[in-house]
Amino acid sequence: MKIRLAAALLLVMAACTPKAADVPVLTPQEQIAADPYKAGGVYFRGKGYSYANLDGKTAAGNELRPLTPAPKGYKPFHISHYGRHGARYIIDPKTNDRSVNPMRAALADSALTPYGVSLAERMLAHYATSQHREGDLTRLGWRQHQDFAREMYREYPAIFKHDPKIEAYATQVQRCIMSMDAFCTALTAIDPHLDIYQETSRINLDNLNPHANENPLRQGGTAVAGRYTRVNPWGGTWPQFIDSILDYKAILARIFKDPDWIATYREPRWFVASDLFNFVLNAQDSDSGIDMMDVFTPEELYKVWQSDNYMYWMENGPVNDRDLPLVENYVKFVDEALENYASDGRPSVFLRFGHDSALLYFLTCLDVDGMGQMPSSAAEIENIWQNYRVPMGATLNTVFYCPVHGKYFADDVLVKMTLCGEEVKLASVPGEGPYYRWSDVRNHLIEVIESYN
């Protein structure tokens, strides 16, 4: 019986998977040209890239395609969710001050060009709205997770209307706790009968953000060296990569009468590629409404994103294992959810609220749309792996399906993944997607885990 079901499943999946029309995929440079805010990478606020999809666009700038219906005879019964916290202010006071203090001093010292004066005034005005809020969730971030919850409920009523077991876990970081609260509050507003257990504890960090210093179970990992000095697989460093692509001195010359003036306060390269980049690109996530994007030309904006993307790949791409426990726990908890459903037939939802780095690493291990493939050079990273795929509030849903009728068998379970509301493919898993056998996905993840161990 089990063999016959498995064979029938292959026919069902082949028959029910529609042939999507060929949609041109824009290059990263084209995507950033179409939406300059995407150059912020993980700062990207996600317009057109969230569940809401208010402008009908996908991450690649294409028209949003409707979700593929489940194969005939299958129903969803479990959702495993990982949500990055929503939009936030710049991460910490040190980063905030390091960006603004030199500009304040230059303004007082009459060291700025007319354009530099305009930029400094805008930076100081934005700083006034974000000071003492560093790392906090913004109002946009709260709204994002409320929208995501409403969309999840709308997409999977078969789960939510059948008394699901719902558990939600967040890291101890305030913005993650608030994101969890926004999400769960929105769900219970739709259906007051939902019973949602919420928890935040450092004991859960192996399943949320394994490399966090607070994690009592923290392991080492291969990405513990400093980001400035870490050598990539091709023998280069981040400073060398920046120098090869970005003329940061030209940017400084537009701001300061003497481009060397900044060296008194900060190494010029890092003022541009780190301080200025972080401050200017993070502003899109607040409610200040102040725009400073004109400090970079379109070409420079693309170049500073390349630099930022390189750094994130070095920390969260396939060259390290610092967040491997997240993958191990994902397999463990999915196995438990499947066993529980086979036992009691009760659907379930497992919600996690964490951070960009952990989600980027998870996508890499899953090989979502080829993100786990190894580039041939540092310059090739951007064509395989883009950090703006995890914008503020990014959400990965893995939804599990089983036959509506007949005896339940684990080998018959299908899984579909959506990233920010858009279906994704798993490059290292058999099948064309978006529906895959869970056994095949599980085998791939076990291979990834064993390759590191």
Short mmCIF file of C-alpha atoms in Angstrom, two decimals:
data_model
loop_
_atom_site.label_atom_id
_atom_site.label_comp_id
_atom_site.label_asym_id
_atom_site.label_seq_id
_atom_site.Cartn_x
_atom_site.Cartn_y
_atom_site.Cartn_z
CA MET A 1 0.00 0.00 0.00
CA LYS A 2 2.81 2.37 0.94
CA ILE A 3 4.62 1.75 -2.37
CA ARG A 4 1.44 2.28 -4.38
CA LEU A 5 0.78 5.61 -2.62
CA ALA A 6 4.30 6.80 -3.28
CA ALA A 7 4.05 5.91 -6.95
CA ALA A 8 0.70 7.63 -7.24
CA LEU A 9 2.17 10.68 -5.58
CA LEU A 10 4.71 11.12 -8.36
CA LEU A 11 1.93 11.11 -10.94
CA VAL A 12 -0.13 13.62 -8.94
CA MET A 13 2.79 16.00 -8.55
CA ALA A 14 3.64 15.81 -12.25
CA ALA A 15 0.05 16.42 -13.27
CA CYS A 16 -0.68 19.23 -10.84
CA THR A 17 2.47 21.29 -11.14
CA PRO A 18 1.66 24.05 -13.65
CA LYS A 19 4.18 25.14 -16.21
CA ALA A 20 5.00 28.69 -15.20
CA ALA A 21 5.45 31.15 -17.99
CA ASP A 22 9.01 32.21 -18.56
CA VAL A 23 9.57 35.36 -16.54
CA PRO A 24 12.80 37.30 -17.09
CA VAL A 25 14.87 37.51 -13.92
CA LEU A 26 16.59 40.83 -13.45
CA THR A 27 20.26 40.97 -12.48
CA PRO A 28 21.07 42.44 -9.05
CA GLN A 29 22.22 45.65 -10.71
CA GLU A 30 18.95 45.90 -12.66
CA GLN A 31 16.92 45.20 -9.52
CA ILE A 32 18.73 47.94 -7.59
CA ALA A 33 18.27 50.34 -10.49
CA ALA A 34 14.53 49.58 -10.44
CA ASP A 35 14.31 49.91 -6.63
CA PRO A 36 17.35 51.73 -5.16
CA TYR A 37 16.28 50.92 -1.61
CA LYS A 38 17.11 47.28 -2.31
CA ALA A 39 20.77 48.34 -2.20
CA GLY A 40 20.31 48.36 1.56
CA GLY A 41 20.49 44.57 1.55
CA VAL A 42 19.13 43.44 4.92
CA TYR A 43 17.99 47.06 5.48
CA PHE A 44 15.61 46.78 2.52
CA ARG A 45 12.18 47.55 3.93
CA GLY A 46 10.61 44.99 1.64
CA LYS A 47 8.16 47.04 -0.41
CA GLY A 48 6.73 44.64 -2.94
CA TYR A 49 8.62 41.86 -1.18
CA SER A 50 6.38 41.10 1.77
CA TYR A 51 3.23 39.07 2.18
CA ALA A 52 1.22 42.19 1.51
CA ASN A 53 2.76 42.63 -1.96
CA LEU A 54 0.94 45.91 -2.19
CA ASP A 55 2.43 46.81 -5.55
CA GLY A 56 2.20 43.30 -6.98
CA LYS A 57 5.95 42.87 -7.39
CA THR A 58 8.25 40.03 -6.42
CA ALA A 59 11.78 40.17 -5.03
CA ALA A 60 13.19 40.14 -8.55
CA GLY A 61 11.02 43.07 -9.62
CA ASN A 62 8.69 40.86 -11.64
CA GLU A 63 4.92 40.65 -11.43
CA LEU A 64 3.82 38.50 -8.50
CA ARG A 65 2.58 35.09 -9.56
CA PRO A 66 -0.30 33.45 -7.67
CA LEU A 67 0.60 30.56 -5.38
CA THR A 68 0.43 27.11 -6.94
CA PRO A 69 -2.58 25.11 -5.65
CA ALA A 70 -1.82 21.98 -3.68
CA PRO A 71 -1.85 18.74 -5.68
CA LYS A 72 -5.32 17.23 -5.86
CA GLY A 73 -6.13 15.15 -2.83
CA TYR A 74 -3.67 16.92 -0.51
CA LYS A 75 -4.27 19.26 2.42
CA PRO A 76 -1.93 21.38 4.59
CA PHE A 77 -1.49 20.27 8.17
CA HIS A 78 1.68 21.92 9.53
CA ILE A 79 3.48 25.25 9.08
CA SER A 80 7.05 25.76 10.21
CA HIS A 81 7.77 29.49 10.09
CA TYR A 82 10.90 31.58 10.54
CA GLY A 83 10.34 35.32 10.58
CA ARG A 84 12.98 37.96 10.79
CA HIS A 85 11.96 40.83 13.06
CA GLY A 86 10.26 43.72 11.31
CA ALA A 87 11.80 47.02 10.25
CA ARG A 88 14.04 48.53 12.93
CA TYR A 89 16.11 51.60 13.66
CA ILE A 90 19.87 51.50 13.15
CA ILE A 91 21.33 48.76 15.28
CA ASP A 92 23.20 50.47 18.12
CA PRO A 93 24.31 53.87 19.50
CA LYS A 94 27.92 53.27 18.44
CA THR A 95 26.94 52.86 14.79
CA ASN A 96 24.60 55.82 14.95
CA ASP A 97 27.13 58.18 16.54
CA ARG A 98 30.00 57.02 14.34
CA SER A 99 28.00 58.06 11.30
CA VAL A 100 26.79 61.44 12.55
CA ASN A 101 29.52 62.81 14.80
CA PRO A 102 32.06 63.40 11.98
CA MET A 103 29.39 65.22 9.96
CA ARG A 104 28.47 67.38 12.94
CA ALA A 105 32.13 68.24 13.48
CA ALA A 106 32.68 68.97 9.80
CA LEU A 107 29.67 71.26 9.76
CA ALA A 108 31.07 73.22 12.72
CA ASP A 109 34.51 73.28 11.10
CA SER A 110 33.17 74.60 7.74
CA ALA A 111 34.80 71.56 6.15
CA LEU A 112 31.81 70.57 4.02
CA THR A 113 30.93 71.34 0.44
CA PRO A 114 27.50 72.90 -0.19
CA TYR A 115 26.19 69.42 -0.91
CA GLY A 116 27.90 68.14 2.23
CA VAL A 117 26.08 70.79 4.28
CA SER A 118 22.74 69.63 2.86
CA LEU A 119 23.60 66.02 3.63
CA ALA A 120 24.75 66.82 7.17
CA GLU A 121 21.56 68.72 7.94
CA ARG A 122 19.44 65.79 6.79
CA MET A 123 21.56 63.30 8.70
CA LEU A 124 21.24 65.30 11.89
CA ALA A 125 17.49 65.65 11.42
CA HIS A 126 17.12 61.89 10.97
CA TYR A 127 19.45 61.23 13.89
CA ALA A 128 17.13 63.24 16.13
CA THR A 129 14.31 60.79 15.36
CA SER A 130 16.38 57.64 15.90
CA GLN A 131 18.64 58.53 18.84
CA HIS A 132 17.90 56.38 21.90
CA ARG A 133 15.79 54.08 19.71
CA GLU A 134 18.74 52.12 18.34
CA GLY A 135 17.73 48.54 17.51
CA ASP A 136 14.07 49.13 18.31
CA LEU A 137 11.22 47.93 16.10
CA THR A 138 9.70 50.79 14.14
CA ARG A 139 5.98 51.28 13.52
CA LEU A 140 6.54 49.88 10.04
CA GLY A 141 8.04 46.75 11.58
CA TRP A 142 4.97 46.25 13.76
CA ARG A 143 2.64 46.68 10.79
CA GLN A 144 4.66 44.22 8.72
CA HIS A 145 4.16 41.30 11.07
CA GLN A 146 0.49 42.04 11.54
CA ASP A 147 0.09 41.92 7.76
CA PHE A 148 2.09 38.69 7.53
CA ALA A 149 -0.10 36.99 10.14
CA ARG A 150 -3.31 38.00 8.36
CA GLU A 151 -1.96 36.67 5.09
CA MET A 152 -0.89 33.36 6.67
CA TYR A 153 -4.39 32.90 8.07
CA ARG A 154 -5.96 33.75 4.72
CA GLU A 155 -3.71 31.35 2.79
CA TYR A 156 -4.10 28.35 5.11
CA PRO A 157 -7.63 28.35 6.61
CA ALA A 158 -7.64 24.54 6.60
CA ILE A 159 -5.05 24.68 9.37
CA PHE A 160 -6.31 27.59 11.45
CA LYS A 161 -9.98 26.54 11.47
CA HIS A 162 -9.26 23.11 12.93
CA ASP A 163 -7.97 23.91 16.42
CA PRO A 164 -4.23 23.93 15.59
CA LYS A 165 -1.53 23.68 18.21
CA ILE A 166 0.35 27.00 17.87
CA GLU A 167 3.67 27.77 19.53
CA ALA A 168 5.70 30.96 19.06
CA TYR A 169 9.29 31.56 20.09
CA ALA A 170 11.42 34.71 19.87
CA THR A 171 14.98 35.60 20.75
CA GLN A 172 15.37 37.82 23.80
CA VAL A 173 15.94 40.86 21.61
CA GLN A 174 13.14 43.36 22.08
CA ARG A 175 12.39 43.84 18.38
CA CYS A 176 11.92 40.09 17.95
CA ILE A 177 9.61 39.88 20.96
CA MET A 178 7.54 42.77 19.61
CA SER A 179 7.41 41.17 16.16
CA MET A 180 6.13 37.95 17.71
CA ASP A 181 3.55 39.92 19.68
CA ALA A 182 2.38 41.79 16.58
CA PHE A 183 2.02 38.53 14.65
CA CYS A 184 0.19 36.66 17.40
CA THR A 185 -2.04 39.63 18.24
CA ALA A 186 -3.15 39.82 14.62
CA LEU A 187 -3.95 36.09 14.54
CA THR A 188 -6.09 36.23 17.67
CA ALA A 189 -7.83 39.35 16.41
CA ILE A 190 -9.00 37.30 13.43
CA ASP A 191 -9.89 34.26 15.52
CA PRO A 192 -10.17 34.82 19.30
CA HIS A 193 -10.46 31.06 19.81
CA LEU A 194 -6.83 30.47 18.82
CA ASP A 195 -4.64 29.43 21.75
CA ILE A 196 -1.06 30.60 21.11
CA TYR A 197 1.77 29.81 23.47
CA GLN A 198 4.56 32.43 23.37
CA GLU A 199 8.02 32.13 24.84
CA THR A 200 11.33 33.98 24.86
CA SER A 201 14.30 32.31 26.51
CA ARG A 202 17.97 31.94 25.75
CA ILE A 203 17.54 28.17 25.94
CA ASN A 204 15.83 28.42 22.53
CA LEU A 205 18.67 30.27 20.80
CA ASP A 206 20.05 27.15 19.12
CA ASN A 207 16.76 27.07 17.22
CA LEU A 208 16.57 30.82 16.59
CA ASN A 209 20.00 32.46 16.42
CA PRO A 210 22.70 29.91 17.32
CA HIS A 211 25.73 32.20 17.08
CA ALA A 212 24.34 34.70 19.63
CA ASN A 213 26.75 35.34 22.48
CA GLU A 214 23.92 34.69 24.95
CA ASN A 215 23.34 31.15 23.65
CA PRO A 216 24.24 28.75 26.49
CA LEU A 217 24.65 25.95 23.93
CA ARG A 218 26.75 28.01 21.53
CA GLN A 219 29.25 26.15 19.38
CA GLY A 220 32.31 27.54 17.63
CA GLY A 221 31.86 27.59 13.87
CA THR A 222 34.22 28.64 11.10
CA ALA A 223 33.12 32.27 10.80
CA VAL A 224 34.35 33.54 14.16
CA ALA A 225 37.27 35.59 12.84
CA GLY A 226 36.88 39.36 12.42
CA ARG A 227 35.01 40.41 9.30
CA TYR A 228 37.76 42.83 8.21
CA THR A 229 40.52 40.21 8.31
CA ARG A 230 38.66 37.08 7.28
CA VAL A 231 40.08 35.65 4.06
CA ASN A 232 37.63 34.39 1.46
CA PRO A 233 38.05 31.06 -0.41
CA TRP A 234 39.82 32.85 -3.25
CA GLY A 235 42.43 34.50 -1.06
CA GLY A 236 41.05 38.03 -0.71
CA THR A 237 39.69 40.14 2.15
CA TRP A 238 36.74 42.49 2.46
CA PRO A 239 38.90 45.67 2.29
CA GLN A 240 40.55 44.36 -0.87
CA PHE A 241 37.16 43.63 -2.41
CA ILE A 242 35.91 47.13 -1.62
CA ASP A 243 39.02 48.71 -3.10
CA SER A 244 38.56 46.70 -6.29
CA ILE A 245 35.02 47.92 -6.98
CA LEU A 246 34.31 51.22 -5.21
CA ASP A 247 35.83 54.68 -5.64
CA TYR A 248 34.98 55.84 -2.14
CA LYS A 249 37.30 58.84 -2.45
CA ALA A 250 35.04 60.29 -5.15
CA ILE A 251 32.12 60.09 -2.73
CA LEU A 252 34.13 61.83 0.00
CA ALA A 253 35.13 64.57 -2.45
CA ARG A 254 31.48 65.48 -2.97
CA ILE A 255 30.93 65.81 0.78
CA PHE A 256 34.14 67.36 2.13
CA LYS A 257 36.16 70.28 0.79
CA ASP A 258 39.23 68.20 1.60
CA PRO A 259 38.47 64.48 1.20
CA ASP A 260 41.26 63.66 3.64
CA TRP A 261 39.54 65.61 6.44
CA ILE A 262 37.53 62.55 7.49
CA ALA A 263 40.70 60.57 8.29
CA THR A 264 40.97 62.44 11.59
CA TYR A 265 37.75 60.74 12.71
CA ARG A 266 37.52 57.50 10.78
CA GLU A 267 39.37 55.43 8.19
CA PRO A 268 37.91 56.79 4.90
CA ARG A 269 37.00 53.42 3.44
CA TRP A 270 34.95 52.41 6.46
CA PHE A 271 33.27 55.78 6.80
CA VAL A 272 31.81 55.33 3.32
CA ALA A 273 31.28 51.56 3.05
CA SER A 274 30.15 51.04 6.64
CA ASP A 275 29.11 54.17 8.56
CA LEU A 276 27.56 56.23 5.76
CA PHE A 277 26.07 53.17 4.08
CA ASN A 278 24.44 51.90 7.29
CA PHE A 279 23.01 55.28 8.27
CA VAL A 280 21.66 56.26 4.85
CA LEU A 281 20.23 52.89 3.81
CA ASN A 282 18.69 52.14 7.20
CA ALA A 283 16.65 55.36 7.12
CA GLN A 284 14.10 53.66 4.83
CA ASP A 285 12.92 51.56 7.79
CA SER A 286 11.91 54.46 10.02
CA ASP A 287 9.01 56.89 9.87
CA SER A 288 11.17 60.02 9.63
CA GLY A 289 10.54 60.39 5.91
CA ILE A 290 14.06 61.81 5.44
CA ASP A 291 15.88 60.59 2.33
CA MET A 292 19.67 60.79 1.94
CA MET A 293 20.08 58.31 -0.90
CA ASP A 294 21.43 60.98 -3.25
CA VAL A 295 24.81 60.71 -1.51
CA PHE A 296 25.44 57.77 -3.86
CA THR A 297 25.08 57.73 -7.64
CA PRO A 298 23.14 54.74 -9.03
CA GLU A 299 26.42 53.03 -9.93
CA GLU A 300 27.89 53.71 -6.48
CA LEU A 301 24.74 52.43 -4.83
CA TYR A 302 25.14 49.16 -6.67
CA LYS A 303 28.82 49.00 -5.70
CA VAL A 304 28.28 49.60 -1.98
CA TRP A 305 25.61 46.88 -2.08
CA GLN A 306 28.13 44.52 -3.69
CA SER A 307 30.49 45.22 -0.82
CA ASP A 308 27.79 44.67 1.79
CA ASN A 309 26.56 41.50 0.10
CA TYR A 310 30.12 40.13 0.01
CA MET A 311 30.46 40.61 3.77
CA TYR A 312 27.13 38.90 4.49
CA TRP A 313 28.00 35.97 2.24
CA MET A 314 31.28 35.51 4.09
CA GLU A 315 29.37 35.29 7.37
CA ASN A 316 26.23 33.44 6.31
CA GLY A 317 27.01 31.68 3.03
CA PRO A 318 28.14 28.07 2.48
CA VAL A 319 31.66 28.71 3.79
CA ASN A 320 30.78 28.52 7.50
CA ASP A 321 28.76 26.46 9.95
CA ARG A 322 28.12 28.89 12.78
CA ASP A 323 24.31 28.54 12.63
CA LEU A 324 24.18 24.82 11.83
CA PRO A 325 22.18 24.00 15.00
CA LEU A 326 19.25 25.92 13.48
CA VAL A 327 19.15 23.41 10.62
CA GLU A 328 19.52 20.43 12.94
CA ASN A 329 16.67 21.65 15.11
CA TYR A 330 14.47 22.38 12.11
CA VAL A 331 14.69 18.72 11.04
CA LYS A 332 14.10 17.57 14.62
CA PHE A 333 11.01 19.70 15.19
CA VAL A 334 9.48 18.89 11.80
CA ASP A 335 9.93 15.18 12.52
CA GLU A 336 8.14 15.68 15.85
CA ALA A 337 5.30 17.62 14.19
CA LEU A 338 4.79 14.85 11.64
CA GLU A 339 4.78 12.18 14.34
CA ASN A 340 2.26 14.15 16.39
CA TYR A 341 -0.05 14.61 13.43
CA ALA A 342 0.14 10.91 12.58
CA SER A 343 -0.85 10.22 16.19
CA ASP A 344 -3.64 12.71 16.87
CA GLY A 345 -4.54 14.31 13.51
CA ARG A 346 -4.29 17.82 14.96
CA PRO A 347 -2.71 20.48 12.70
CA SER A 348 0.04 22.68 14.10
CA VAL A 349 1.92 25.93 13.54
CA PHE A 350 5.46 26.52 14.78
CA LEU A 351 6.43 30.20 14.73
CA ARG A 352 9.98 31.49 15.20
CA PHE A 353 11.10 35.13 15.31
CA GLY A 354 14.78 35.85 14.87
CA HIS A 355 17.34 37.60 12.75
CA ASP A 356 18.60 38.10 9.20
CA SER A 357 21.88 36.23 9.57
CA ALA A 358 20.25 33.01 10.78
CA LEU A 359 17.62 33.12 8.04
CA LEU A 360 20.22 33.79 5.34
CA TYR A 361 22.20 30.79 6.54
CA PHE A 362 19.07 28.64 6.59
CA LEU A 363 18.25 29.61 2.99
CA THR A 364 21.81 28.74 2.02
CA CYS A 365 21.57 25.27 3.57
CA LEU A 366 18.19 24.68 1.92
CA ASP A 367 19.77 25.81 -1.37
CA VAL A 368 16.79 28.06 -2.04
CA ASP A 369 16.95 29.10 -5.69
CA GLY A 370 20.59 27.99 -5.75
CA MET A 371 21.79 30.11 -2.83
CA GLY A 372 23.79 27.16 -1.50
CA GLN A 373 25.93 26.86 -4.62
CA MET A 374 29.58 27.86 -4.42
CA PRO A 375 30.55 30.88 -6.57
CA SER A 376 33.62 30.65 -8.75
CA SER A 377 34.99 33.98 -7.52
CA ALA A 378 34.19 36.87 -5.20
CA ALA A 379 32.71 38.78 -8.13
CA GLU A 380 30.32 35.88 -8.82
CA ILE A 381 28.73 35.94 -5.34
CA GLU A 382 26.05 38.45 -6.28
CA ASN A 383 24.74 36.28 -9.12
CA ILE A 384 24.07 33.38 -6.74
CA TRP A 385 23.41 34.92 -3.34
CA GLN A 386 21.74 38.26 -2.52
CA ASN A 387 21.27 39.50 1.05
CA TYR A 388 18.27 41.64 0.08
CA ARG A 389 16.33 38.38 -0.18
CA VAL A 390 16.01 38.70 3.59
CA PRO A 391 14.66 42.25 3.98
CA MET A 392 13.17 43.65 7.16
CA GLY A 393 10.37 41.33 8.23
CA ALA A 394 11.42 38.54 5.84
CA THR A 395 9.46 35.36 6.42
CA LEU A 396 10.10 31.78 5.33
CA ASN A 397 7.11 29.46 5.56
CA THR A 398 7.54 25.76 5.03
CA VAL A 399 4.08 24.27 4.66
CA PHE A 400 3.50 20.52 4.92
CA TYR A 401 0.77 18.58 3.10
CA CYS A 402 -0.58 15.07 3.39
CA PRO A 403 -3.28 13.06 1.58
CA VAL A 404 -6.83 14.03 2.51
CA HIS A 405 -7.95 10.39 2.54
CA GLY A 406 -6.23 7.13 3.27
CA LYS A 407 -3.73 6.09 5.91
CA TYR A 408 -0.99 8.59 6.72
CA PHE A 409 2.57 7.69 5.66
CA ALA A 410 5.57 9.96 6.24
CA ASP A 411 6.87 9.27 2.71
CA ASP A 412 3.69 10.81 1.27
CA VAL A 413 4.24 14.19 2.93
CA LEU A 414 4.85 17.13 0.61
CA VAL A 415 6.36 20.47 1.51
CA LYS A 416 6.22 23.86 -0.17
CA MET A 417 8.30 26.88 0.80
CA THR A 418 7.49 30.54 0.39
CA LEU A 419 9.96 33.32 1.07
CA CYS A 420 8.29 36.68 1.67
CA GLY A 421 5.13 35.31 0.11
CA GLU A 422 6.78 34.05 -3.06
CA GLU A 423 7.23 30.38 -3.88
CA VAL A 424 10.84 29.26 -4.10
CA LYS A 425 12.63 26.26 -5.56
CA LEU A 426 15.18 24.04 -3.86
CA ALA A 427 18.05 23.55 -6.28
CA SER A 428 19.51 20.45 -4.59
CA VAL A 429 16.25 18.57 -4.06
CA PRO A 430 14.71 16.26 -6.72
CA GLY A 431 11.67 17.66 -8.49
CA GLU A 432 10.70 20.87 -10.21
CA GLY A 433 8.86 22.39 -7.25
CA PRO A 434 7.23 24.20 -5.68
CA TYR A 435 5.99 20.99 -3.99
CA TYR A 436 8.67 18.54 -2.86
CA ARG A 437 8.69 15.30 -0.96
CA TRP A 438 9.63 16.05 2.64
CA SER A 439 11.77 12.89 2.61
CA ASP A 440 13.88 14.37 -0.20
CA VAL A 441 14.21 17.75 1.53
CA ARG A 442 15.11 16.01 4.76
CA ASN A 443 17.75 13.88 3.04
CA HIS A 444 19.32 17.00 1.56
CA LEU A 445 19.47 18.73 4.94
CA ILE A 446 20.97 15.66 6.59
CA GLU A 447 23.65 15.64 3.90
CA VAL A 448 24.37 19.31 4.63
CA ILE A 449 24.62 18.64 8.35
CA GLU A 450 26.89 15.64 7.85
CA SER A 451 29.12 17.55 5.44
CA TYR A 452 29.94 20.02 8.22
CA ASN A 453 30.16 17.45 11.00
#
